[in-house]
């Protein structure tokens, strides 16, 4: 009889990709993906350490899970992801209900650990070994693919922004070999994937050298462009410093690269960017923005902002606000600075909580107002949507437009995996609601 496994995933797209790869791997041990958390043989918590009380959230989740299994046989409980990497042994000491702690660069060992797991014999595995990890996964078919699929091309970070845990939890930058990425992409396309989202903590820092040349992310985009079955290409998350000419050029030469760039700036003040060790100025960011807009005016930008970084004055904050008004970002994220253990900024003097909340509100008011205005301008327009799936328990379809907005509409399930025209009839800040146009099957 097959064994049941459930992975609960927090954090960024890379964790989502990793969870799916773990599912692919444990299948070889006879595990099948369970839809719920009851009667499991193995429970994995794939964690994120980027902000706030990440560690406490994990113990809270384990406590909740423990209650669920009070009167049942305990499954193997695994903590994976960035909290596992940061906390390692400590977690096993503090919560004996946890059996295995495994960091993101050790997932190639997960089958071994599960296969040889003996009750009460706790395991901790947090080495950085990206080469072995990807070599292992290169031989496992990526089966958890959907219409839109993530594909990790680069992992880790050498930039060490003062606020960020990623260099400590994901390790140094590592770029996968070009041909391995392409064969994984071919496999995805063969399985019906229509959109590939190239992933990396610094995805545009991708650099792989073989004897002939250095491959960059632009080479991957250009190669993917040639697969007729593939309709859309995206990448995330990029760093302003690595927006090189060859990548910018793709916004004019590629028909499949979507006209949407998520390019975090964090602050509109050069003083704060310097304190953050961001390695770029506001002016350099605007230059990249304007160059891309010039070669393709359809391109829209979104960004990430950290509010109330230690030392941020009202003037610095107003610089961020002005930048937001000037560049008109769509779909952006904003967070109050959260001190992370082990990072350079962790011991700096925090800005008053009430001031920080007020600043965040002001930033979000501006971001959201613009987002809603933009969405409203789409009412009665017909837009191109890649249909991803049917919505749970609803007779509606879900897809995305070129700018990653969610689009919800009535339609036939035959539309799934196709590009169709949807007329927008209503919107809110986050989603567009529409109806399908006649003769849509031909629009694919
Ligand atoms: N590599 C990307 C870059 O360089 O912009 C970002 C990666 S991080 C996973 C995603 C976002 O989380 C960051 O852009 C930043 O805005 C936010 N973030 C990271 N550390 C944070 C912290 N300590 N407090 C608040 N927000 C944070
Ligand atoms: Fe974190 Fe900075 Fe690296 Fe992005 S570039 S992952 S924010 S250290
Ligand atoms: Fe979180 Fe780790 Fe991603 S800290 S944002 S899961 S890289």
Tab-separated table of C-alpha atoms and ligand atoms in Angstrom:
chain	number	residue	atom	x	y	z
A	1	UNK	CA	0.000	0.000	0.000
A	2	UNK	CA	1.280	3.475	-0.824
A	3	UNK	CA	2.375	5.826	1.929
A	4	UNK	CA	0.887	9.279	2.234
A	5	UNK	CA	2.860	12.510	2.409
A	6	UNK	CA	1.804	16.151	2.788
A	7	UNK	CA	4.103	19.161	2.392
A	8	UNK	CA	2.959	22.478	3.848
A	9	UNK	CA	4.842	25.262	2.101
A	10	UNK	CA	5.553	28.808	3.272
A	11	UNK	CA	7.655	31.550	1.669
A	12	UNK	CA	8.786	32.299	-1.830
A	13	UNK	CA	8.323	30.590	-5.198
A	14	UNK	CA	11.574	28.711	-4.691
A	15	UNK	CA	10.091	26.914	-1.721
A	16	UNK	CA	7.107	26.007	-3.881
A	17	UNK	CA	9.435	24.638	-6.558
A	18	UNK	CA	11.428	22.726	-3.922
A	19	UNK	CA	8.291	21.182	-2.403
A	20	UNK	CA	7.257	19.888	-5.808
A	21	UNK	CA	10.730	18.446	-6.402
A	22	UNK	CA	10.580	16.705	-3.016
A	23	UNK	CA	7.231	15.180	-4.041
A	24	UNK	CA	8.894	13.960	-7.280
A	25	UNK	CA	11.746	12.438	-5.271
A	26	UNK	CA	9.787	10.655	-2.524
A	27	UNK	CA	7.535	9.086	-5.141
A	28	UNK	CA	10.442	6.671	-5.674
A	29	UNK	CA	9.947	5.479	-2.098
A	30	UNK	CA	6.251	4.823	-2.708
A	31	UNK	CA	4.933	8.042	-1.176
A	32	UNK	CA	1.907	9.667	-2.775
A	33	UNK	CA	0.801	13.260	-2.326
A	34	UNK	CA	-2.103	13.537	0.108
A	35	UNK	CA	-4.820	16.188	-0.285
A	36	UNK	CA	-5.209	16.685	3.470
A	37	UNK	CA	-3.198	16.325	6.662
A	38	UNK	CA	-5.057	13.361	8.174
A	39	UNK	CA	-3.627	9.840	8.338
A	40	UNK	CA	-0.213	10.705	6.970
A	41	UNK	CA	3.003	8.685	6.999
A	42	UNK	CA	5.102	11.805	6.572
A	43	UNK	CA	4.493	15.521	7.157
A	44	UNK	CA	6.960	18.111	5.855
A	45	UNK	CA	6.905	21.755	6.820
A	46	UNK	CA	8.809	23.783	4.210
A	47	UNK	CA	9.603	26.987	6.049
A	48	UNK	CA	10.536	30.615	5.353
A	49	UNK	CA	12.791	32.776	7.525
A	50	UNK	CA	12.544	36.120	5.745
A	51	UNK	CA	10.545	38.173	8.277
A	52	UNK	CA	8.983	38.393	11.710
A	53	UNK	CA	8.500	35.506	14.058
A	54	UNK	CA	9.369	32.825	11.500
A	55	UNK	CA	10.725	30.405	14.075
A	56	UNK	CA	7.707	30.762	16.376
A	57	UNK	CA	5.366	30.134	13.448
A	58	UNK	CA	7.073	26.770	12.887
A	59	UNK	CA	6.656	25.653	16.522
A	60	UNK	CA	3.049	26.828	16.405
A	61	UNK	CA	2.433	24.711	13.271
A	62	UNK	CA	4.070	21.672	14.883
A	63	UNK	CA	1.904	22.175	18.006
A	64	UNK	CA	-1.226	22.258	15.858
A	65	UNK	CA	-0.125	19.156	13.991
A	66	UNK	CA	0.695	17.337	17.238
A	67	UNK	CA	-2.880	17.867	18.438
A	68	UNK	CA	-4.222	16.421	15.186
A	69	UNK	CA	-2.284	13.203	15.836
A	70	UNK	CA	-2.935	12.933	19.572
A	71	UNK	CA	-4.843	9.684	19.204
A	72	UNK	CA	-3.212	8.391	16.054
A	73	UNK	CA	0.128	6.946	15.008
A	74	UNK	CA	2.667	9.694	14.608
A	75	UNK	CA	3.949	10.231	11.040
A	76	UNK	CA	7.581	11.183	10.364
A	77	UNK	CA	7.747	14.942	10.948
A	78	UNK	CA	10.267	16.895	8.863
A	79	UNK	CA	11.161	20.587	9.023
A	80	UNK	CA	12.713	21.753	5.740
A	81	UNK	CA	13.464	25.169	4.214
A	82	UNK	CA	15.132	28.304	5.471
A	83	UNK	CA	14.184	28.097	9.173
A	84	UNK	CA	15.577	24.547	9.232
A	85	UNK	CA	18.836	25.839	7.782
A	86	UNK	CA	19.063	28.726	10.246
A	87	UNK	CA	18.026	26.870	13.399
A	88	UNK	CA	19.279	23.322	12.680
A	89	UNK	CA	20.048	21.268	15.869
A	90	UNK	CA	18.173	23.749	18.073
A	91	UNK	CA	14.846	22.661	16.607
A	92	UNK	CA	15.374	19.001	17.527
A	93	UNK	CA	16.283	19.992	21.075
A	94	UNK	CA	13.351	22.330	21.545
A	95	UNK	CA	10.613	20.194	19.957
A	96	UNK	CA	11.089	16.415	20.252
A	97	UNK	CA	8.061	15.880	18.007
A	98	UNK	CA	10.305	16.893	15.054
A	99	UNK	CA	12.191	13.905	13.591
A	100	UNK	CA	14.242	15.370	10.753
A	101	UNK	CA	15.601	18.867	10.099
A	102	UNK	CA	16.841	19.348	6.534
A	103	UNK	CA	18.169	22.511	4.864
A	104	UNK	CA	17.422	23.585	1.249
A	105	UNK	CA	20.799	22.455	-0.139
A	106	UNK	CA	20.410	18.910	1.222
A	107	UNK	CA	17.154	17.833	-0.422
A	108	UNK	CA	19.007	15.248	-2.522
A	109	UNK	CA	19.382	13.299	0.727
A	110	UNK	CA	15.693	13.292	1.639
A	111	UNK	CA	14.939	9.810	0.261
A	112	UNK	CA	17.872	8.305	2.150
A	113	UNK	CA	16.844	9.983	5.373
A	114	UNK	CA	13.216	8.844	5.094
A	115	UNK	CA	14.115	5.317	3.989
A	116	UNK	CA	16.535	4.757	6.861
A	117	UNK	CA	14.598	6.640	9.483
A	118	UNK	CA	14.406	4.765	12.767
A	119	UNK	CA	12.014	6.010	15.436
A	120	UNK	CA	13.659	8.265	18.022
A	121	UNK	CA	16.828	8.564	15.965
A	122	UNK	CA	16.769	12.281	15.162
A	123	UNK	CA	18.443	13.583	12.007
A	124	UNK	CA	19.882	16.992	11.157
A	125	UNK	CA	21.177	17.719	7.640
A	126	UNK	CA	22.133	21.294	6.800
A	127	UNK	CA	25.231	21.194	4.619
A	128	UNK	CA	25.513	23.484	1.587
A	129	UNK	CA	25.896	21.140	-1.374
A	130	UNK	CA	24.060	22.676	-4.350
A	131	UNK	CA	26.075	20.707	-6.946
A	132	UNK	CA	25.073	17.300	-5.563
A	133	UNK	CA	21.526	18.473	-5.024
A	134	UNK	CA	20.949	19.520	-8.621
A	135	UNK	CA	22.865	16.503	-9.989
A	136	UNK	CA	20.446	14.299	-8.074
A	137	UNK	CA	17.304	16.151	-9.184
A	138	UNK	CA	18.481	16.239	-12.813
A	139	UNK	CA	17.762	12.507	-12.875
A	140	UNK	CA	14.252	12.763	-11.485
A	141	UNK	CA	11.429	13.710	-13.792
A	142	UNK	CA	9.691	16.935	-12.824
A	143	UNK	CA	6.142	15.587	-12.724
A	144	UNK	CA	4.397	18.165	-10.577
A	145	UNK	CA	4.170	20.564	-13.475
A	146	UNK	CA	1.120	22.625	-14.285
A	147	UNK	CA	0.208	25.021	-17.114
A	148	UNK	CA	2.592	27.499	-15.509
A	149	UNK	CA	5.674	26.001	-13.936
A	150	UNK	CA	8.632	27.260	-11.944
A	151	UNK	CA	12.136	26.214	-12.952
A	152	UNK	CA	15.064	27.022	-10.647
A	153	UNK	CA	18.127	28.130	-12.635
A	154	UNK	CA	20.134	29.786	-9.876
A	155	UNK	CA	20.163	29.563	-6.131
A	156	UNK	CA	21.784	31.416	-3.249
A	157	UNK	CA	23.098	34.931	-2.962
A	158	UNK	CA	26.484	36.644	-2.606
A	159	UNK	CA	25.137	40.176	-2.240
A	160	UNK	CA	24.632	40.325	1.529
A	161	UNK	CA	22.123	43.134	1.837
A	162	UNK	CA	22.367	44.035	5.513
A	163	UNK	CA	18.724	43.136	6.303
A	164	UNK	CA	18.487	39.767	4.543
A	165	UNK	CA	18.865	36.162	5.729
A	166	UNK	CA	18.953	34.583	2.270
A	167	UNK	CA	22.771	34.412	1.899
A	168	UNK	CA	22.840	32.499	5.204
A	169	UNK	CA	19.913	30.157	4.540
A	170	UNK	CA	20.444	29.430	0.827
A	171	UNK	CA	24.231	29.724	0.731
A	172	UNK	CA	26.488	31.133	-1.999
A	173	UNK	CA	25.307	31.812	-5.540
A	174	UNK	CA	25.172	28.714	-7.698
A	175	UNK	CA	24.055	28.578	-11.350
A	176	UNK	CA	22.859	25.286	-12.826
A	177	UNK	CA	24.429	24.054	-16.092
A	178	UNK	CA	22.703	25.515	-19.169
A	179	UNK	CA	21.975	22.164	-20.836
A	180	UNK	CA	20.463	20.683	-17.646
A	181	UNK	CA	18.061	23.606	-17.380
A	182	UNK	CA	17.093	23.232	-21.023
A	183	UNK	CA	16.445	19.516	-20.678
A	184	UNK	CA	14.272	20.152	-17.601
A	185	UNK	CA	12.401	22.799	-19.620
A	186	UNK	CA	11.917	20.338	-22.513
A	187	UNK	CA	10.529	17.818	-20.077
A	188	UNK	CA	8.107	20.397	-18.672
A	189	UNK	CA	6.964	21.419	-22.157
A	190	UNK	CA	6.450	17.733	-23.063
A	191	UNK	CA	4.231	17.455	-19.959
A	192	UNK	CA	2.037	20.321	-21.176
A	193	UNK	CA	3.623	23.362	-19.527
A	194	UNK	CA	2.858	26.583	-21.450
A	195	UNK	CA	4.586	29.106	-19.216
A	196	UNK	CA	7.999	28.777	-17.565
A	197	UNK	CA	9.010	31.060	-14.716
A	198	UNK	CA	12.789	30.967	-14.292
A	199	UNK	CA	13.637	31.204	-10.610
A	200	UNK	CA	16.558	32.368	-8.532
A	201	UNK	CA	17.214	34.500	-5.476
A	202	UNK	CA	19.225	36.617	-7.917
A	203	UNK	CA	17.912	35.134	-11.097
A	204	UNK	CA	19.550	37.652	-13.421
A	205	UNK	CA	22.961	36.987	-11.858
A	206	UNK	CA	22.737	33.577	-13.606
A	207	UNK	CA	26.130	32.776	-15.080
A	208	UNK	CA	27.291	29.375	-16.266
A	209	UNK	CA	30.604	28.816	-18.033
A	210	UNK	CA	31.429	25.843	-20.172
A	211	UNK	CA	34.520	25.585	-22.385
A	212	UNK	CA	32.862	27.579	-25.154
A	213	UNK	CA	31.161	30.520	-23.537
A	214	UNK	CA	29.485	32.134	-20.570
A	215	UNK	CA	25.741	31.519	-20.558
A	216	UNK	CA	23.523	34.236	-19.114
A	217	UNK	CA	19.792	34.383	-18.428
A	218	UNK	CA	19.355	36.046	-21.857
A	219	UNK	CA	20.716	32.834	-23.462
A	220	UNK	CA	18.127	30.798	-21.595
A	221	UNK	CA	15.334	33.147	-22.684
A	222	UNK	CA	16.480	33.056	-26.312
A	223	UNK	CA	16.676	29.262	-26.302
A	224	UNK	CA	13.249	28.846	-24.661
A	225	UNK	CA	11.790	31.212	-27.265
A	226	UNK	CA	12.365	28.517	-29.902
A	227	UNK	CA	9.957	25.942	-28.404
A	228	UNK	CA	6.700	26.436	-30.293
A	229	UNK	CA	4.556	24.804	-27.585
A	230	UNK	CA	5.817	27.243	-24.960
A	231	UNK	CA	3.776	30.462	-24.889
A	232	UNK	CA	5.201	32.563	-22.089
A	233	UNK	CA	8.531	33.131	-20.309
A	234	UNK	CA	9.014	34.983	-17.027
A	235	UNK	CA	11.776	35.241	-14.437
A	236	UNK	CA	11.989	36.269	-10.798
A	237	UNK	CA	13.546	37.745	-8.646
A	238	UNK	CA	16.043	40.048	-10.239
A	239	UNK	CA	18.537	42.518	-8.814
A	240	UNK	CA	18.931	45.976	-10.403
A	241	UNK	CA	22.719	45.599	-10.570
A	242	UNK	CA	22.432	42.525	-12.815
A	243	UNK	CA	20.076	44.027	-15.428
A	244	UNK	CA	22.716	43.723	-18.157
A	245	UNK	CA	22.380	44.935	-21.769
A	246	UNK	CA	21.744	41.426	-23.150
A	247	UNK	CA	18.779	40.943	-20.785
A	248	UNK	CA	17.365	44.404	-21.492
A	249	UNK	CA	17.610	43.632	-25.214
A	250	UNK	CA	15.317	40.600	-24.708
A	251	UNK	CA	12.429	43.033	-24.069
A	252	UNK	CA	12.665	44.040	-27.690
A	253	UNK	CA	13.744	40.771	-29.328
A	254	UNK	CA	11.656	38.158	-27.491
A	255	UNK	CA	7.989	37.598	-28.294
A	256	UNK	CA	7.447	35.256	-25.363
A	257	UNK	CA	9.141	37.143	-22.546
A	258	UNK	CA	6.249	38.814	-20.708
A	259	UNK	CA	6.375	42.627	-20.501
A	260	UNK	CA	6.504	42.646	-16.719
A	261	UNK	CA	9.616	43.100	-14.558
A	262	UNK	CA	9.628	42.514	-10.818
A	263	UNK	CA	12.643	44.568	-9.825
A	264	UNK	CA	13.003	45.234	-6.079
A	265	UNK	CA	14.467	48.624	-5.143
A	266	UNK	CA	13.716	48.561	-1.362
A	267	UNK	CA	14.057	52.345	-0.848
A	268	UNK	CA	13.944	55.594	-2.817
A	269	UNK	CA	16.749	57.122	-0.738
A	270	UNK	CA	20.387	56.706	-1.765
A	271	UNK	CA	21.427	57.083	1.864
A	272	UNK	CA	19.273	54.104	2.880
A	273	UNK	CA	20.304	52.019	-0.144
A	274	UNK	CA	23.930	52.542	0.913
A	275	UNK	CA	23.173	51.553	4.504
A	276	UNK	CA	21.403	48.464	3.165
A	277	UNK	CA	24.459	47.548	1.045
A	278	UNK	CA	22.221	47.346	-2.022
A	279	UNK	CA	25.074	48.082	-4.467
A	280	UNK	CA	22.968	50.391	-6.671
A	281	UNK	CA	21.626	53.935	-6.497
A	282	UNK	CA	18.139	55.289	-7.231
A	283	UNK	CA	19.524	56.907	-10.406
A	284	UNK	CA	20.962	53.603	-11.668
A	285	UNK	CA	17.593	51.931	-11.023
A	286	UNK	CA	15.732	54.656	-12.936
A	287	UNK	CA	18.193	54.310	-15.815
A	288	UNK	CA	17.382	50.596	-16.150
A	289	UNK	CA	13.657	51.374	-15.919
A	290	UNK	CA	13.847	54.022	-18.625
A	291	UNK	CA	15.989	51.948	-20.969
A	292	UNK	CA	13.515	49.059	-20.837
A	293	UNK	CA	10.522	51.385	-21.251
A	294	UNK	CA	12.242	52.977	-24.234
A	295	UNK	CA	12.769	49.746	-26.120
A	296	UNK	CA	9.356	48.369	-25.120
A	297	UNK	CA	6.779	50.864	-23.774
A	298	UNK	CA	4.390	48.016	-22.897
A	299	UNK	CA	6.658	46.831	-20.068
A	300	UNK	CA	5.360	47.464	-16.534
A	301	UNK	CA	7.358	47.220	-13.308
A	302	UNK	CA	6.689	46.053	-9.799
A	303	UNK	CA	8.978	46.298	-6.810
A	304	UNK	CA	9.645	45.437	-3.153
A	305	UNK	CA	9.970	48.132	-0.484
A	306	UNK	CA	11.318	47.937	3.040
A	307	UNK	CA	9.837	50.663	5.221
A	308	UNK	CA	11.527	52.044	8.367
A	309	UNK	CA	14.953	50.557	7.839
A	310	UNK	CA	17.036	51.819	10.812
A	311	UNK	CA	18.094	55.407	10.097
A	312	UNK	CA	15.184	56.165	7.726
A	313	UNK	CA	14.174	59.798	8.321
A	314	UNK	CA	10.946	61.450	7.142
A	315	UNK	CA	12.951	62.822	4.246
A	316	UNK	CA	14.203	59.350	3.232
A	317	UNK	CA	10.676	58.027	3.514
A	318	UNK	CA	9.335	60.850	1.348
A	319	UNK	CA	11.971	59.997	-1.265
A	320	UNK	CA	10.503	56.477	-1.446
A	321	UNK	CA	7.004	57.900	-1.744
A	322	UNK	CA	8.079	60.243	-4.564
A	323	UNK	CA	9.759	57.388	-6.398
A	324	UNK	CA	6.548	55.346	-6.209
A	325	UNK	CA	4.567	58.269	-7.613
A	326	UNK	CA	7.117	58.811	-10.374
A	327	UNK	CA	7.615	55.234	-11.584
A	328	UNK	CA	4.011	53.972	-11.213
A	329	UNK	CA	4.718	50.413	-10.116
A	330	UNK	CA	2.073	47.728	-10.454
A	331	UNK	CA	1.581	44.765	-8.028
A	332	UNK	CA	4.318	45.738	-5.565
A	333	UNK	CA	5.139	44.406	-2.106
A	334	UNK	CA	5.996	46.484	0.951
A	335	UNK	CA	7.131	45.385	4.401
A	336	UNK	CA	8.184	47.020	7.648
A	337	UNK	CA	11.840	46.224	8.369
A	338	UNK	CA	12.116	43.094	10.459
A	339	UNK	CA	15.461	42.431	12.186
A	340	UNK	CA	16.756	38.989	11.299
A	341	UNK	CA	19.128	37.127	13.595
A	342	UNK	CA	22.662	36.900	12.234
A	343	UNK	CA	22.330	39.740	9.712
A	344	UNK	CA	24.284	43.004	9.921
A	345	UNK	CA	21.166	45.069	10.544
A	346	UNK	CA	19.863	42.847	13.339
A	347	UNK	CA	21.150	44.989	16.204
A	348	UNK	CA	20.459	48.451	14.820
A	349	UNK	CA	18.117	50.860	16.568
A	350	UNK	CA	14.577	50.267	15.377
A	351	UNK	CA	12.218	53.045	14.329
A	352	UNK	CA	9.145	53.571	16.506
A	353	UNK	CA	6.400	51.010	15.720
A	354	UNK	CA	3.599	53.561	15.305
A	355	UNK	CA	5.664	55.668	12.893
A	356	UNK	CA	6.512	52.531	10.909
A	357	UNK	CA	2.879	51.492	10.669
A	358	UNK	CA	1.874	54.970	9.509
A	359	UNK	CA	4.610	54.937	6.863
A	360	UNK	CA	3.614	51.498	5.624
A	361	UNK	CA	-0.022	52.573	5.364
A	362	UNK	CA	0.927	55.624	3.331
A	363	UNK	CA	3.085	53.590	0.949
A	364	UNK	CA	0.419	50.938	0.503
A	365	UNK	CA	-2.306	53.535	-0.013
A	366	UNK	CA	-0.322	54.903	-2.935
A	367	UNK	CA	0.599	51.514	-4.381
A	368	UNK	CA	-2.936	50.125	-4.067
A	369	UNK	CA	-4.636	53.286	-5.381
A	370	UNK	CA	-2.587	53.109	-8.545
A	371	UNK	CA	-3.138	49.356	-8.877
A	372	UNK	CA	-6.926	49.778	-8.628
A	373	UNK	CA	-6.900	52.684	-11.093
A	374	UNK	CA	-4.961	50.582	-13.568
A	375	UNK	CA	-7.283	47.603	-13.108
A	376	UNK	CA	-10.347	49.841	-13.587
A	377	UNK	CA	-8.918	51.089	-16.859
A	378	UNK	CA	-9.222	47.522	-18.151
A	379	UNK	CA	-13.023	47.371	-17.736
A	380	UNK	CA	-14.708	46.658	-21.089
A	381	UNK	CA	-11.332	45.858	-22.660
A	382	UNK	CA	-10.458	42.461	-24.083
A	383	UNK	CA	-7.190	41.023	-22.820
A	384	UNK	CA	-5.034	37.995	-23.512
A	385	UNK	CA	-5.194	35.385	-20.736
A	386	UNK	CA	-3.305	32.120	-20.297
A	387	UNK	CA	-5.811	29.800	-18.632
A	388	UNK	CA	-4.225	27.864	-15.759
A	389	UNK	CA	-6.957	25.864	-14.012
A	390	UNK	CA	-10.496	25.515	-12.789
A	391	UNK	CA	-11.058	27.170	-9.449
A	392	UNK	CA	-11.646	24.912	-6.453
A	393	UNK	CA	-15.349	24.241	-5.839
A	394	UNK	CA	-16.384	26.820	-8.394
A	395	UNK	CA	-17.582	26.744	-11.910
A	396	UNK	CA	-15.000	29.327	-12.910
A	397	UNK	CA	-11.636	29.362	-14.628
A	398	UNK	CA	-8.456	31.024	-13.421
A	399	UNK	CA	-5.722	32.520	-15.557
A	400	UNK	CA	-3.285	35.411	-15.729
A	401	UNK	CA	-2.803	38.325	-18.071
A	402	UNK	CA	0.644	39.410	-19.274
A	403	UNK	CA	1.209	41.427	-16.087
A	404	UNK	CA	0.545	38.514	-13.705
A	405	UNK	CA	-2.893	39.795	-12.633
A	406	UNK	CA	-5.314	37.044	-11.660
A	407	UNK	CA	-8.234	36.798	-14.080
A	408	UNK	CA	-11.388	34.912	-13.086
A	409	UNK	CA	-14.100	34.112	-15.591
A	410	UNK	CA	-16.724	31.598	-16.733
A	411	UNK	CA	-15.585	29.197	-19.373
A	412	UNK	CA	-15.104	25.738	-20.676
A	413	UNK	CA	-12.414	23.529	-19.110
A	414	UNK	CA	-11.137	22.924	-22.668
A	415	UNK	CA	-9.646	26.398	-22.403
A	416	UNK	CA	-7.102	25.228	-19.799
A	417	UNK	CA	-3.566	25.574	-21.191
A	418	UNK	CA	-4.673	27.958	-23.939
A	419	UNK	CA	-4.289	31.669	-24.533
A	420	UNK	CA	-7.753	33.152	-24.879
A	421	UNK	CA	-9.416	36.555	-25.120
A	422	UNK	CA	-11.324	37.613	-22.010
A	423	UNK	CA	-13.487	40.735	-21.807
A	424	UNK	CA	-13.079	42.376	-18.386
A	425	UNK	CA	-16.385	43.348	-16.767
A	426	UNK	CA	-15.386	44.026	-13.158
A	427	UNK	CA	-12.199	44.427	-11.087
A	428	UNK	CA	-10.906	44.833	-7.576
A	429	UNK	CA	-7.413	45.730	-6.415
A	430	UNK	CA	-6.025	42.217	-6.894
A	431	UNK	CA	-8.165	40.510	-9.530
A	432	UNK	CA	-9.918	41.008	-12.817
A	433	UNK	CA	-13.295	39.377	-13.537
A	434	UNK	CA	-14.384	38.723	-17.088
A	435	UNK	CA	-16.216	36.712	-19.667
A	436	UNK	CA	-14.876	34.807	-22.619
A	437	UNK	CA	-15.227	36.097	-26.129
A	438	UNK	CA	-16.839	34.197	-28.990
A	439	UNK	CA	-14.564	32.129	-31.290
A	440	UNK	CA	-12.023	31.848	-28.531
A	441	UNK	CA	-10.790	28.376	-29.395
A	442	UNK	CA	-9.205	29.895	-32.474
A	443	UNK	CA	-7.366	32.521	-30.429
A	444	UNK	CA	-5.116	29.892	-28.859
B	1	LIG	N1	16.651	38.842	-4.041
B	1	LIG	C1	15.640	39.773	-4.040
B	1	LIG	C2	16.227	41.182	-4.116
B	1	LIG	O1	17.418	41.364	-4.111
B	1	LIG	O2	15.492	42.133	-4.114
B	1	LIG	C3	14.694	39.665	-2.856
B	1	LIG	C4	14.566	38.443	-2.093
B	1	LIG	S1	13.640	38.474	-0.602
B	1	LIG	C5	13.171	36.816	-0.640
B	1	LIG	C6	12.096	39.242	-0.963
B	1	LIG	C7	11.855	40.560	-0.282
B	1	LIG	O3	11.698	40.404	1.108
B	1	LIG	C8	12.967	41.577	-0.409
B	1	LIG	O4	12.968	42.206	-1.650
B	1	LIG	C9	12.685	42.532	0.712
B	1	LIG	O5	11.844	43.581	0.313
B	1	LIG	C10	11.957	41.660	1.726
B	1	LIG	N2	12.795	41.436	2.910
B	1	LIG	C11	13.918	40.717	3.009
B	1	LIG	N3	14.444	40.802	4.253
B	1	LIG	C12	13.620	41.581	4.959
B	1	LIG	C13	13.623	42.055	6.303
B	1	LIG	N4	14.585	41.754	7.142
B	1	LIG	N5	12.602	42.853	6.710
B	1	LIG	C14	11.606	43.207	5.849
B	1	LIG	N6	11.558	42.789	4.571
B	1	LIG	C15	12.547	41.993	4.117
B	2	LIG	FE1	18.613	39.146	0.021
B	2	LIG	FE2	19.864	41.194	-1.068
B	2	LIG	FE3	20.469	38.708	-1.809
B	2	LIG	FE4	18.130	39.783	-2.501
B	2	LIG	S1	20.146	40.486	-3.162
B	2	LIG	S2	18.470	37.727	-1.688
B	2	LIG	S3	17.631	41.022	-0.739
B	2	LIG	S4	20.827	39.592	0.189
B	3	LIG	FE1	11.821	32.685	2.639
B	3	LIG	FE2	13.968	31.278	2.168
B	3	LIG	FE3	12.450	32.102	0.180
B	3	LIG	S1	13.763	32.828	3.704
B	3	LIG	S2	11.638	34.008	0.939
B	3	LIG	S3	11.867	30.682	1.733
B	3	LIG	S4	14.660	31.951	0.170
